Coordinates of C-alpha atoms (C1' of nucleotides) in Angstrom, one line a residue:
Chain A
X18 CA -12.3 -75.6 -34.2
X19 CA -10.7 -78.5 -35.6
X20 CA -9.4 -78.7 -38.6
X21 CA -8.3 -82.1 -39.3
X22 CA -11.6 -83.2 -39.8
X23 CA -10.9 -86.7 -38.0
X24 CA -12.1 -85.8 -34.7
X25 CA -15.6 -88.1 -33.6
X26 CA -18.5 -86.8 -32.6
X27 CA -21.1 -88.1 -31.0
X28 CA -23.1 -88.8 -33.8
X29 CA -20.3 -91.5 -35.1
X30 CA -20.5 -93.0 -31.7
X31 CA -24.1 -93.5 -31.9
X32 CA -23.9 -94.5 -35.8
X33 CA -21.3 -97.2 -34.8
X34 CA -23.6 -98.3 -31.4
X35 CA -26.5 -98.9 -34.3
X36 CA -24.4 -101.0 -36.3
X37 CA -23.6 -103.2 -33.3
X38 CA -26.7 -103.4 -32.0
X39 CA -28.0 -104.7 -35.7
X40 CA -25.3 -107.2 -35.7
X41 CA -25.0 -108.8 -32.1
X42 CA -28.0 -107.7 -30.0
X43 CA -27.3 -104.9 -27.3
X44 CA -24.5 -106.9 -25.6
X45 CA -22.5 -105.9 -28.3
X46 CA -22.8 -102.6 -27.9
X47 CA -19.7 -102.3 -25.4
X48 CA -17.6 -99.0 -24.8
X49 CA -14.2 -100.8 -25.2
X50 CA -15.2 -102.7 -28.7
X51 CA -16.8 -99.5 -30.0
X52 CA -13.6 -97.8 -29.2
X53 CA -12.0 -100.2 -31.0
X54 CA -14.2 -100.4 -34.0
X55 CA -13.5 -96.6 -34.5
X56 CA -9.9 -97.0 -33.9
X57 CA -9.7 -94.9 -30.9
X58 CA -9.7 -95.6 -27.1
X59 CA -12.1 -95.4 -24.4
X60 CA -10.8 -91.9 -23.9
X61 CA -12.6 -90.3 -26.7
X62 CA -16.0 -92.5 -25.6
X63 CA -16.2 -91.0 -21.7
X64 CA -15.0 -87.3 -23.0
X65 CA -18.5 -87.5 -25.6
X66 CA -21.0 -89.4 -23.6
X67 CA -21.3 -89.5 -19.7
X68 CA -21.4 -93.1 -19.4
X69 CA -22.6 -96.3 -21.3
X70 CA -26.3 -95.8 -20.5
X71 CA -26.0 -92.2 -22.0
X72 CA -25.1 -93.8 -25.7
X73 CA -27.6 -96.3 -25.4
X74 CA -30.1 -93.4 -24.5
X75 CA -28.7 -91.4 -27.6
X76 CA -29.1 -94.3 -29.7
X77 CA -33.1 -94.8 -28.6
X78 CA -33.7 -91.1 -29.7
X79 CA -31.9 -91.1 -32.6
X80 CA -33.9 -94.3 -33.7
X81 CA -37.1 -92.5 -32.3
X82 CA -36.4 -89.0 -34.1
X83 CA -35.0 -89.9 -37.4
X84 CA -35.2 -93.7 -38.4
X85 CA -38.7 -94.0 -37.5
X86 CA -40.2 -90.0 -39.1
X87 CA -38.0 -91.0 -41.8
X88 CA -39.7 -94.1 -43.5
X89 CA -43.4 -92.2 -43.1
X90 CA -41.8 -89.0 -44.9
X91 CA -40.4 -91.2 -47.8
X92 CA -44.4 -93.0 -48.5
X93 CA -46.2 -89.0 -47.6
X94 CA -46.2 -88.2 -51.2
X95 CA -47.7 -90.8 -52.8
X96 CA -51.8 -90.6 -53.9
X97 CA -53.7 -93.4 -52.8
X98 CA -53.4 -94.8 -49.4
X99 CA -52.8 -98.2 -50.6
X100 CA -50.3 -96.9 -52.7
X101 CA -48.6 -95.1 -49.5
X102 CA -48.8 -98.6 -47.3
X103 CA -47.3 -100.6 -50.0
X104 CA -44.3 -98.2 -50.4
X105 CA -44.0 -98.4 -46.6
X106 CA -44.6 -102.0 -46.2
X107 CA -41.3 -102.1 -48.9
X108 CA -39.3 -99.5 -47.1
X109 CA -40.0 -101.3 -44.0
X110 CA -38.2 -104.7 -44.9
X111 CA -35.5 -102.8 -47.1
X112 CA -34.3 -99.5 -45.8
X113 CA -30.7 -98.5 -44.9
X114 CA -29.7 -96.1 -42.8
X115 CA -25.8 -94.7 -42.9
X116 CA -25.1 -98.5 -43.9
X117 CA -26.9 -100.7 -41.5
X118 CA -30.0 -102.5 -42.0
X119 CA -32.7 -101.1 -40.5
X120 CA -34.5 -104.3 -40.3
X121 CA -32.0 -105.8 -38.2
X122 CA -31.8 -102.8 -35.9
X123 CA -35.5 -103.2 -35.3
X124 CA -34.9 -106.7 -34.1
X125 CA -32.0 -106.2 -32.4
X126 CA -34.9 -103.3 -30.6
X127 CA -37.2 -105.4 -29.6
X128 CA -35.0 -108.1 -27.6
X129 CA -33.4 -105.0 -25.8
X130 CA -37.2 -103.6 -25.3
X131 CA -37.8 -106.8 -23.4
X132 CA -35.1 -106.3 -20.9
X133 CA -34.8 -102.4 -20.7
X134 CA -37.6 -100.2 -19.3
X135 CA -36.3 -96.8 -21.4
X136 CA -36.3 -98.5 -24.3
X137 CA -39.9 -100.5 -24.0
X138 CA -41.0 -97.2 -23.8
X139 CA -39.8 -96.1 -27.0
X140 CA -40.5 -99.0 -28.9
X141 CA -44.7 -98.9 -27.3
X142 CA -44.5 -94.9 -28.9
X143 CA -42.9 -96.0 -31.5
X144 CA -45.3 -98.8 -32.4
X145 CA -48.5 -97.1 -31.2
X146 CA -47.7 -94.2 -33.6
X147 CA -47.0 -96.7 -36.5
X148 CA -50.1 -98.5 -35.7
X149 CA -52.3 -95.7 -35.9
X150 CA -50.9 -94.4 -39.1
X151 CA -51.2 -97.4 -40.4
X152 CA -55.4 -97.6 -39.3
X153 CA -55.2 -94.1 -40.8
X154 CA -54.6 -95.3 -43.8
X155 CA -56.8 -98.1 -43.9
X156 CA -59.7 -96.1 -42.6
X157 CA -59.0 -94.0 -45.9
X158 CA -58.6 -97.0 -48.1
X159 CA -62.3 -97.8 -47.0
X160 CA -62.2 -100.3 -43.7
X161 CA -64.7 -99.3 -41.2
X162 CA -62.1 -97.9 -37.9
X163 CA -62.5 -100.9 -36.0
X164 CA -61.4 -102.9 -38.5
X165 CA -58.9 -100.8 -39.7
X166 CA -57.4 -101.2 -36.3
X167 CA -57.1 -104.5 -35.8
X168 CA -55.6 -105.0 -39.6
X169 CA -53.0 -102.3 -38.9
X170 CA -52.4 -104.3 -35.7
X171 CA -52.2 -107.6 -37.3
X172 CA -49.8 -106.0 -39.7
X173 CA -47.4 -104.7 -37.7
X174 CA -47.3 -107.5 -35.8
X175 CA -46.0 -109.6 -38.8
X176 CA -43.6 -106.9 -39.2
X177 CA -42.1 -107.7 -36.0
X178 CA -42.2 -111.2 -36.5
X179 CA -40.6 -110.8 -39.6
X180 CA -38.3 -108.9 -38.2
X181 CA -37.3 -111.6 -35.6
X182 CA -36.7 -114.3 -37.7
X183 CA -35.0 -112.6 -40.4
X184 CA -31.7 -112.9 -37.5
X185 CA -31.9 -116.3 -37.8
X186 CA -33.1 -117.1 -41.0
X187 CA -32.3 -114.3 -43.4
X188 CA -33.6 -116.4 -46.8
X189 CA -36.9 -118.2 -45.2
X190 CA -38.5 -115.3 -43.6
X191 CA -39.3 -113.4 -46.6
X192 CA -41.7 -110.7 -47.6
X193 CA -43.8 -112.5 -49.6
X194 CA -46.6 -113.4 -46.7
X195 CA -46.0 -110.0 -45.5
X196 CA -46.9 -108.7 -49.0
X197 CA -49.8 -111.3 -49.1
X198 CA -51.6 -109.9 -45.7
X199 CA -51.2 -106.8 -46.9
X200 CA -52.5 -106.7 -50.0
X201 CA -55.4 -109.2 -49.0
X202 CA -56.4 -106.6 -45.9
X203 CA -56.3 -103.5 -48.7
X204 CA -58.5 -105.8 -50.9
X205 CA -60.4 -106.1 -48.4
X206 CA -60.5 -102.6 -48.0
X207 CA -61.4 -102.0 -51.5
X208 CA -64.8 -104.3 -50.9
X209 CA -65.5 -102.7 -48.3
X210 CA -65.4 -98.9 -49.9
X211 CA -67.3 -100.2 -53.1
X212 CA -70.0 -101.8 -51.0
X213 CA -70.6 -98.2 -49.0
X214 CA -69.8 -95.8 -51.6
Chain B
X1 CA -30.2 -143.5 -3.8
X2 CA -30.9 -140.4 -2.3
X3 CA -33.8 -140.1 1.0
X4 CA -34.4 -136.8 1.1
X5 CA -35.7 -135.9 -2.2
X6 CA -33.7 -132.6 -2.0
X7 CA -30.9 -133.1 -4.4
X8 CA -30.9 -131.8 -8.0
X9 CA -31.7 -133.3 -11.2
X10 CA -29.9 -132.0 -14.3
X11 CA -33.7 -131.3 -15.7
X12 CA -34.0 -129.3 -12.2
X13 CA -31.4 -126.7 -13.4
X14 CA -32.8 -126.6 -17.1
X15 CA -36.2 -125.8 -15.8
X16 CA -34.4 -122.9 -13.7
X17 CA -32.5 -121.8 -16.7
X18 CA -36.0 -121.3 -18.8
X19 CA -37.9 -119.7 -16.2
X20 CA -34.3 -117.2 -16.6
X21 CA -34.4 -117.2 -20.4
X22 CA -38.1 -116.3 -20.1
X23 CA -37.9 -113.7 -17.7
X24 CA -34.7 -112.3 -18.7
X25 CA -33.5 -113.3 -22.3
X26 CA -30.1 -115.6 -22.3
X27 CA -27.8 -113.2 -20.8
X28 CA -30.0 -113.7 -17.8
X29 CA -28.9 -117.1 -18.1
X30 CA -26.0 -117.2 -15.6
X31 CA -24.3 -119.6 -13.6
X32 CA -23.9 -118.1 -10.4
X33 CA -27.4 -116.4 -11.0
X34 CA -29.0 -119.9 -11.1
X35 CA -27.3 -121.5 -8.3
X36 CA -28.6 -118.6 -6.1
X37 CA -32.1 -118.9 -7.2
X38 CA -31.6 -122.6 -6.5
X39 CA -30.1 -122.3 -2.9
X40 CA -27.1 -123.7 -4.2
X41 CA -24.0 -122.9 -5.1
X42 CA -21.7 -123.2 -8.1
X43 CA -20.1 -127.0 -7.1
X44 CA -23.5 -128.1 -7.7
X45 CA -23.7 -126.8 -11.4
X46 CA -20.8 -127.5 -12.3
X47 CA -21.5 -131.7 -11.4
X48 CA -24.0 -131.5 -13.7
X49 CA -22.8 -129.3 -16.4
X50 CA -19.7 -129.2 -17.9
X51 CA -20.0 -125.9 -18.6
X52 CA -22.5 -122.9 -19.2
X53 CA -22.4 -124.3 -23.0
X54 CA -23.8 -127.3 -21.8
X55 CA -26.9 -126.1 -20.0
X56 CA -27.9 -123.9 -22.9
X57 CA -27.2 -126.8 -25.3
X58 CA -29.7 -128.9 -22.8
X59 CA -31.7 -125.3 -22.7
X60 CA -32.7 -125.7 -26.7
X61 CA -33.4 -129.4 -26.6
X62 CA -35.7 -129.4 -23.6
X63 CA -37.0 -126.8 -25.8
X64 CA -37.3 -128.6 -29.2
X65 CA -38.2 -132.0 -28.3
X66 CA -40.8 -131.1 -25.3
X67 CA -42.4 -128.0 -25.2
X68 CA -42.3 -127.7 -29.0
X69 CA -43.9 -131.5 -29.4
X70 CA -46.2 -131.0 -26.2
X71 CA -48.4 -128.2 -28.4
X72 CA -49.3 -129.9 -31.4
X73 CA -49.8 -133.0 -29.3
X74 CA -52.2 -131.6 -27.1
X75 CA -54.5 -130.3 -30.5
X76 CA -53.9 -133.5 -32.5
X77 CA -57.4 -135.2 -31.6
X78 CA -60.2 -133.0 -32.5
X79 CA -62.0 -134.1 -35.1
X80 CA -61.3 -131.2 -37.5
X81 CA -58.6 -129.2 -39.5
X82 CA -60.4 -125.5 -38.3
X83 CA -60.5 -127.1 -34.4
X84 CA -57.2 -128.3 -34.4
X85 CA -55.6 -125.2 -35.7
X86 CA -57.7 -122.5 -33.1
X87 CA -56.8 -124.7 -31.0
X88 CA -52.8 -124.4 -31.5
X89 CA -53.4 -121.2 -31.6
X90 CA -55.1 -120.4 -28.4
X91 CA -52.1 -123.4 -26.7
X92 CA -49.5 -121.5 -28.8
X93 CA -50.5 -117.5 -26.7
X94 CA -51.4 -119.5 -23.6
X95 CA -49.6 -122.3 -22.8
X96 CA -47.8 -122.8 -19.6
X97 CA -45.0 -125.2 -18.7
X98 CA -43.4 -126.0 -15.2
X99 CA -44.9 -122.7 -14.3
X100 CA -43.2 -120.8 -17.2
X101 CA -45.2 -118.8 -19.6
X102 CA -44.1 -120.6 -23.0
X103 CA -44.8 -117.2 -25.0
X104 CA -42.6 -115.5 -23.0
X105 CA -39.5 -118.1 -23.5
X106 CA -40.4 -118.5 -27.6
X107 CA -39.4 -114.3 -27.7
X108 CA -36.6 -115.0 -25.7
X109 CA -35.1 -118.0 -27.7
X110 CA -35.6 -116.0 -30.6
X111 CA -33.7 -113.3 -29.3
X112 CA -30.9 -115.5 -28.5
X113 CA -31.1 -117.0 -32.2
X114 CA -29.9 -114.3 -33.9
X115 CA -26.6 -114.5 -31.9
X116 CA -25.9 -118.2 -31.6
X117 CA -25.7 -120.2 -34.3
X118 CA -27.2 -123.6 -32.2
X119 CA -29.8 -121.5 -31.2
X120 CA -30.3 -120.4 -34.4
X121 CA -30.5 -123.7 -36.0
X122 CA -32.9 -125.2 -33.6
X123 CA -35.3 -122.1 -34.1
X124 CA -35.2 -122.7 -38.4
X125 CA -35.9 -126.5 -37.4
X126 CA -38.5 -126.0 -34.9
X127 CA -40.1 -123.2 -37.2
X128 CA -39.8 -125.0 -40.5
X129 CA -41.7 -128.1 -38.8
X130 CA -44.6 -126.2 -37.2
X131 CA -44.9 -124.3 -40.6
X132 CA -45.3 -127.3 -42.6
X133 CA -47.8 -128.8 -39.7
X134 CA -49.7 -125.9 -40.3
X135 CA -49.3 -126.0 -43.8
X136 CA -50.8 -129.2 -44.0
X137 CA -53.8 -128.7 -41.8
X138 CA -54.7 -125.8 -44.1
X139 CA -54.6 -127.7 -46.7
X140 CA -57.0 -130.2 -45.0
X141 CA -58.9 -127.3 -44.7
X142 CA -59.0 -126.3 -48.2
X143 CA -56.5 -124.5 -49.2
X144 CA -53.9 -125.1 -52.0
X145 CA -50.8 -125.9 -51.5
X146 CA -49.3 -122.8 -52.7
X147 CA -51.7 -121.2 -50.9
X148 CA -51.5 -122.8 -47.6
X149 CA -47.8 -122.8 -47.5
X150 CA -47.8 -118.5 -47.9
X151 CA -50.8 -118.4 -45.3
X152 CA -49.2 -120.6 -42.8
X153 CA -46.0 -119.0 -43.3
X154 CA -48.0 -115.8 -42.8
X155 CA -50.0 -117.0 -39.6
X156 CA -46.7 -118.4 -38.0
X157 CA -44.9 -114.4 -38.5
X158 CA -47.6 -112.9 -36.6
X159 CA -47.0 -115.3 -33.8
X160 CA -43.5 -114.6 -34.1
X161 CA -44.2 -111.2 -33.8
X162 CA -46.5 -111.4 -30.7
X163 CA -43.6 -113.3 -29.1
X164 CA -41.9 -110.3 -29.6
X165 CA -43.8 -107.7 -29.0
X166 CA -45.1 -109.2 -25.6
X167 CA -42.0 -108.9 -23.6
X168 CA -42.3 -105.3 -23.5
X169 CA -45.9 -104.6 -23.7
X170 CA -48.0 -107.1 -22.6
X171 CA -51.2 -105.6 -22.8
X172 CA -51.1 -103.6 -26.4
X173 CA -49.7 -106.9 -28.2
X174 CA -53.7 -109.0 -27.3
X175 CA -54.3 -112.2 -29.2
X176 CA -57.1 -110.4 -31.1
X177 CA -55.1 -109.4 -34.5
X178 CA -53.8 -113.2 -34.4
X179 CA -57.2 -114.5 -34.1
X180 CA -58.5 -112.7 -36.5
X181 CA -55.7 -113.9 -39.3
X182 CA -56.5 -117.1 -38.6
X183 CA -60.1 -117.1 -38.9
X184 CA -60.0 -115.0 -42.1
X185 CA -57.3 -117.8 -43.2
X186 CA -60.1 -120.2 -42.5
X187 CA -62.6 -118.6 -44.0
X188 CA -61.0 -118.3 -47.0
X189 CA -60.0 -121.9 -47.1
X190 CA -63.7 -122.6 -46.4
X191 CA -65.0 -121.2 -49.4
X192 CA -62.1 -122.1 -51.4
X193 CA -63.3 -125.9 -50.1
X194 CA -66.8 -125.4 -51.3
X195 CA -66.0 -124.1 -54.8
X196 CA -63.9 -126.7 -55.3
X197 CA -66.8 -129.3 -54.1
Chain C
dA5 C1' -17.8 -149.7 10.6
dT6 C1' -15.5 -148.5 6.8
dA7 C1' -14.8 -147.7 2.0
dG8 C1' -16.8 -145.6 -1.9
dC9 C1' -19.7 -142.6 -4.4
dG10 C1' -23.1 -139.0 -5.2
dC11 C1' -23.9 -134.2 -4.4
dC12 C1' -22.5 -130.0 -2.9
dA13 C1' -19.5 -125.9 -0.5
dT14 C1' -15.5 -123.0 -0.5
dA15 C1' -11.8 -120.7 -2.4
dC16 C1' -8.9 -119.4 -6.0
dG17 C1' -7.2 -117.5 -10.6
dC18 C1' -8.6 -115.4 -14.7
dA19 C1' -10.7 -112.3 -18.2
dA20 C1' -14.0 -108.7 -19.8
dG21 C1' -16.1 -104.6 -19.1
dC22 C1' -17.2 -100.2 -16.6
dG23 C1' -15.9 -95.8 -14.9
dT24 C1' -12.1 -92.4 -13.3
dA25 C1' -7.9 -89.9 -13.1
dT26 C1' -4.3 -87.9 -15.2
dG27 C1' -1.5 -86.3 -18.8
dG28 C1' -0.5 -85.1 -23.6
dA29 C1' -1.0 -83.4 -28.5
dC30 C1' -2.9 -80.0 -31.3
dA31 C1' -5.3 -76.0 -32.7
dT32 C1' -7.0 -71.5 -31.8
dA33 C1' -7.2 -66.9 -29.4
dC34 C1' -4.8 -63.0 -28.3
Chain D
dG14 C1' 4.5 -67.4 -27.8
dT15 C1' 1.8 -68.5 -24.4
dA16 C1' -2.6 -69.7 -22.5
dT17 C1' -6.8 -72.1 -23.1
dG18 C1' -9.9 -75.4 -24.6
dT19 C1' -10.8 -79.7 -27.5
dC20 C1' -10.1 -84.3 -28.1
dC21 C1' -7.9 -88.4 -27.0
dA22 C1' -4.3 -92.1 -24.8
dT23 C1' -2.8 -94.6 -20.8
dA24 C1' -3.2 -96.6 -16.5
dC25 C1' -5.6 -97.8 -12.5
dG26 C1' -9.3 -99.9 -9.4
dC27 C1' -13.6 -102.3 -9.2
dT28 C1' -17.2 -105.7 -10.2
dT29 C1' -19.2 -109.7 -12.5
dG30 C1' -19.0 -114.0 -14.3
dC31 C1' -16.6 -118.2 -15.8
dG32 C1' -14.1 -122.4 -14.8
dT33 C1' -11.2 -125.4 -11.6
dA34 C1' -9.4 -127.4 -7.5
dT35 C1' -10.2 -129.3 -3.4
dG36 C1' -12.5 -130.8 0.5
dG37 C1' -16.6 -132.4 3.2
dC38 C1' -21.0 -134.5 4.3
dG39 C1' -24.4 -138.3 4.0
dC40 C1' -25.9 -142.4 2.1
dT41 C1' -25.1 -147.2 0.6
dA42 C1' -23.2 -151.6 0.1
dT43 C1' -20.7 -155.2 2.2

DNA sequence: ATAGCGCCATACGCAAGCGTATGGACATAC
DNA sequence: GTATGTCCATACGCTTGCGTATGGCGCTAT
């Protein structure tokens, strides 16, 4: 046992991998400069992890596992659905996790999605179980499930757009359209469920 | 003069680089990676380049003042704002250029805006100017300014985000959510048109 | 035909980054 | 108090990619 309390674990490599990848893209998520971001040498990197490719693996599932579970949990408790998406649209654009913006991390996600093969396949789970909560929801708002599908999917796909311009432009891409499409689809929604019920 | 028509052009090595960003994202971008995919070698880059800076500087304004310029140009004479603007949008998800899928090189740049600060200052240029364009032709359509400024903005981050989510699903991320936005956007600046006479 | 120029090949030095090998400090077990 | 295991430092070899230096080939002009 240690008893220090200053020895890493493998969870602060991966916390401090996240931060990088928010920042600079997954090129900046390099053994050496992590090392040095925490102080220590490469030493301590190759005694937790097997090699670089087992961090950035460790990083997809600890986005998978608890970033992701963890925005639906914090809207889950709410009564109405559009009550629920409009927490979630806000948590989506705002959340932190252990100091880094969660936003940026998605970003950052994506670009690497388009070049790595592990993690396109975490990000299509990750977005096909968003996507269907988000229809879900909809369909319980009122919208007929066809239609609930391709709103969910036209919302998330703003999302991500958001989410891709806010690294380049953090003050013009704003929420407020994202807000907009939301709420117009729910009212939408709301239509819908007077006209049938 | 040269006879044999085999020599290289500047624009030649541009054209290579895209098809790389597209395919790749700009750390695919590569000296020695181009000049092999050229049947060249290095001495030839580096007579037309001064360095890699350079080509990625010539990169982003091929980028802004002809692809960019090429879209709106190719919708700007049908008759009306609604033609013009499905029109855009189909060019904007389909358009091809020297044999390089345009969507697939707008995720890319993107990507590579959030880490260089040219890049990053052509995107908000390029953006700003198609949002206004768009803008505009909505309010053509209808719409009010306020209005038309939030829908565009809105129409142009779920673009953004189908740029995004192409690259690593190119199937899930259809243009069917995008149409839909924009034909609801229509719609509503239709009838927003006819109340107001 | 020869001098010059456009276009490219080859060869080098340099830096960054990965992975490995080895040793050392420090705590715990006994 | 010594042995063992945890956690990390240091040093090395290797690859990739950048930029430069230098030379060579073919065309063109005169």
């Amino acid at each position: 046992m240690m008893a220090t309390g200053q020895a890493l674990t493998r969870r602060d490599w991966v916390k401090a991998a996240l931060a990088a990848l928010a920042e600079g893209g997954v090129e900046a998520v390099k053994v050496e400069r992590l090392a040095r971001s925490l102080s220590v040498s490469k030493g301590s990197f190759y005694w937790h992890f097997k090699d670089r490719g087992d961090l950035l693996a460790a990083l997809l599932a600890f986005w998978q596992d608890e970033l992701t579970a963890q925005l639906i949990e914090r809207s889950a408790d709410l009564p109405t659905p559009r009550q629920r998406l409009e927490t979630l649209a806000q948590l989506s654009l705002e959340a932190e996790s252990e100091g880094v913006n969660v936003a940026e991390a998605e970003g950052a996600l994506r670009a690497w999605a388009a070049q790595d093969a592990a993690a396109g396949h975490g990000c299509r789970l990750v977005d096909q179980q968003r996507i269907d909560h988000v229809a879900s929801e909809l369909a319980l708002a009122g919208l007929a499930p066809a239609e609930a599908e391709l709103a969910a999917r036209a919302i998330y796909l703003t999302l991500l757009g958001i989410y891709a311009a806010r690294r380049y432009t953090p003050e013009l891409a704003g929420d407020a359209p994202f807000r907009a499409i939301v709420a117009i689809v729910l009212d939408a929604a709301a239509q819908s469920s007077a006209r049938a019920g």
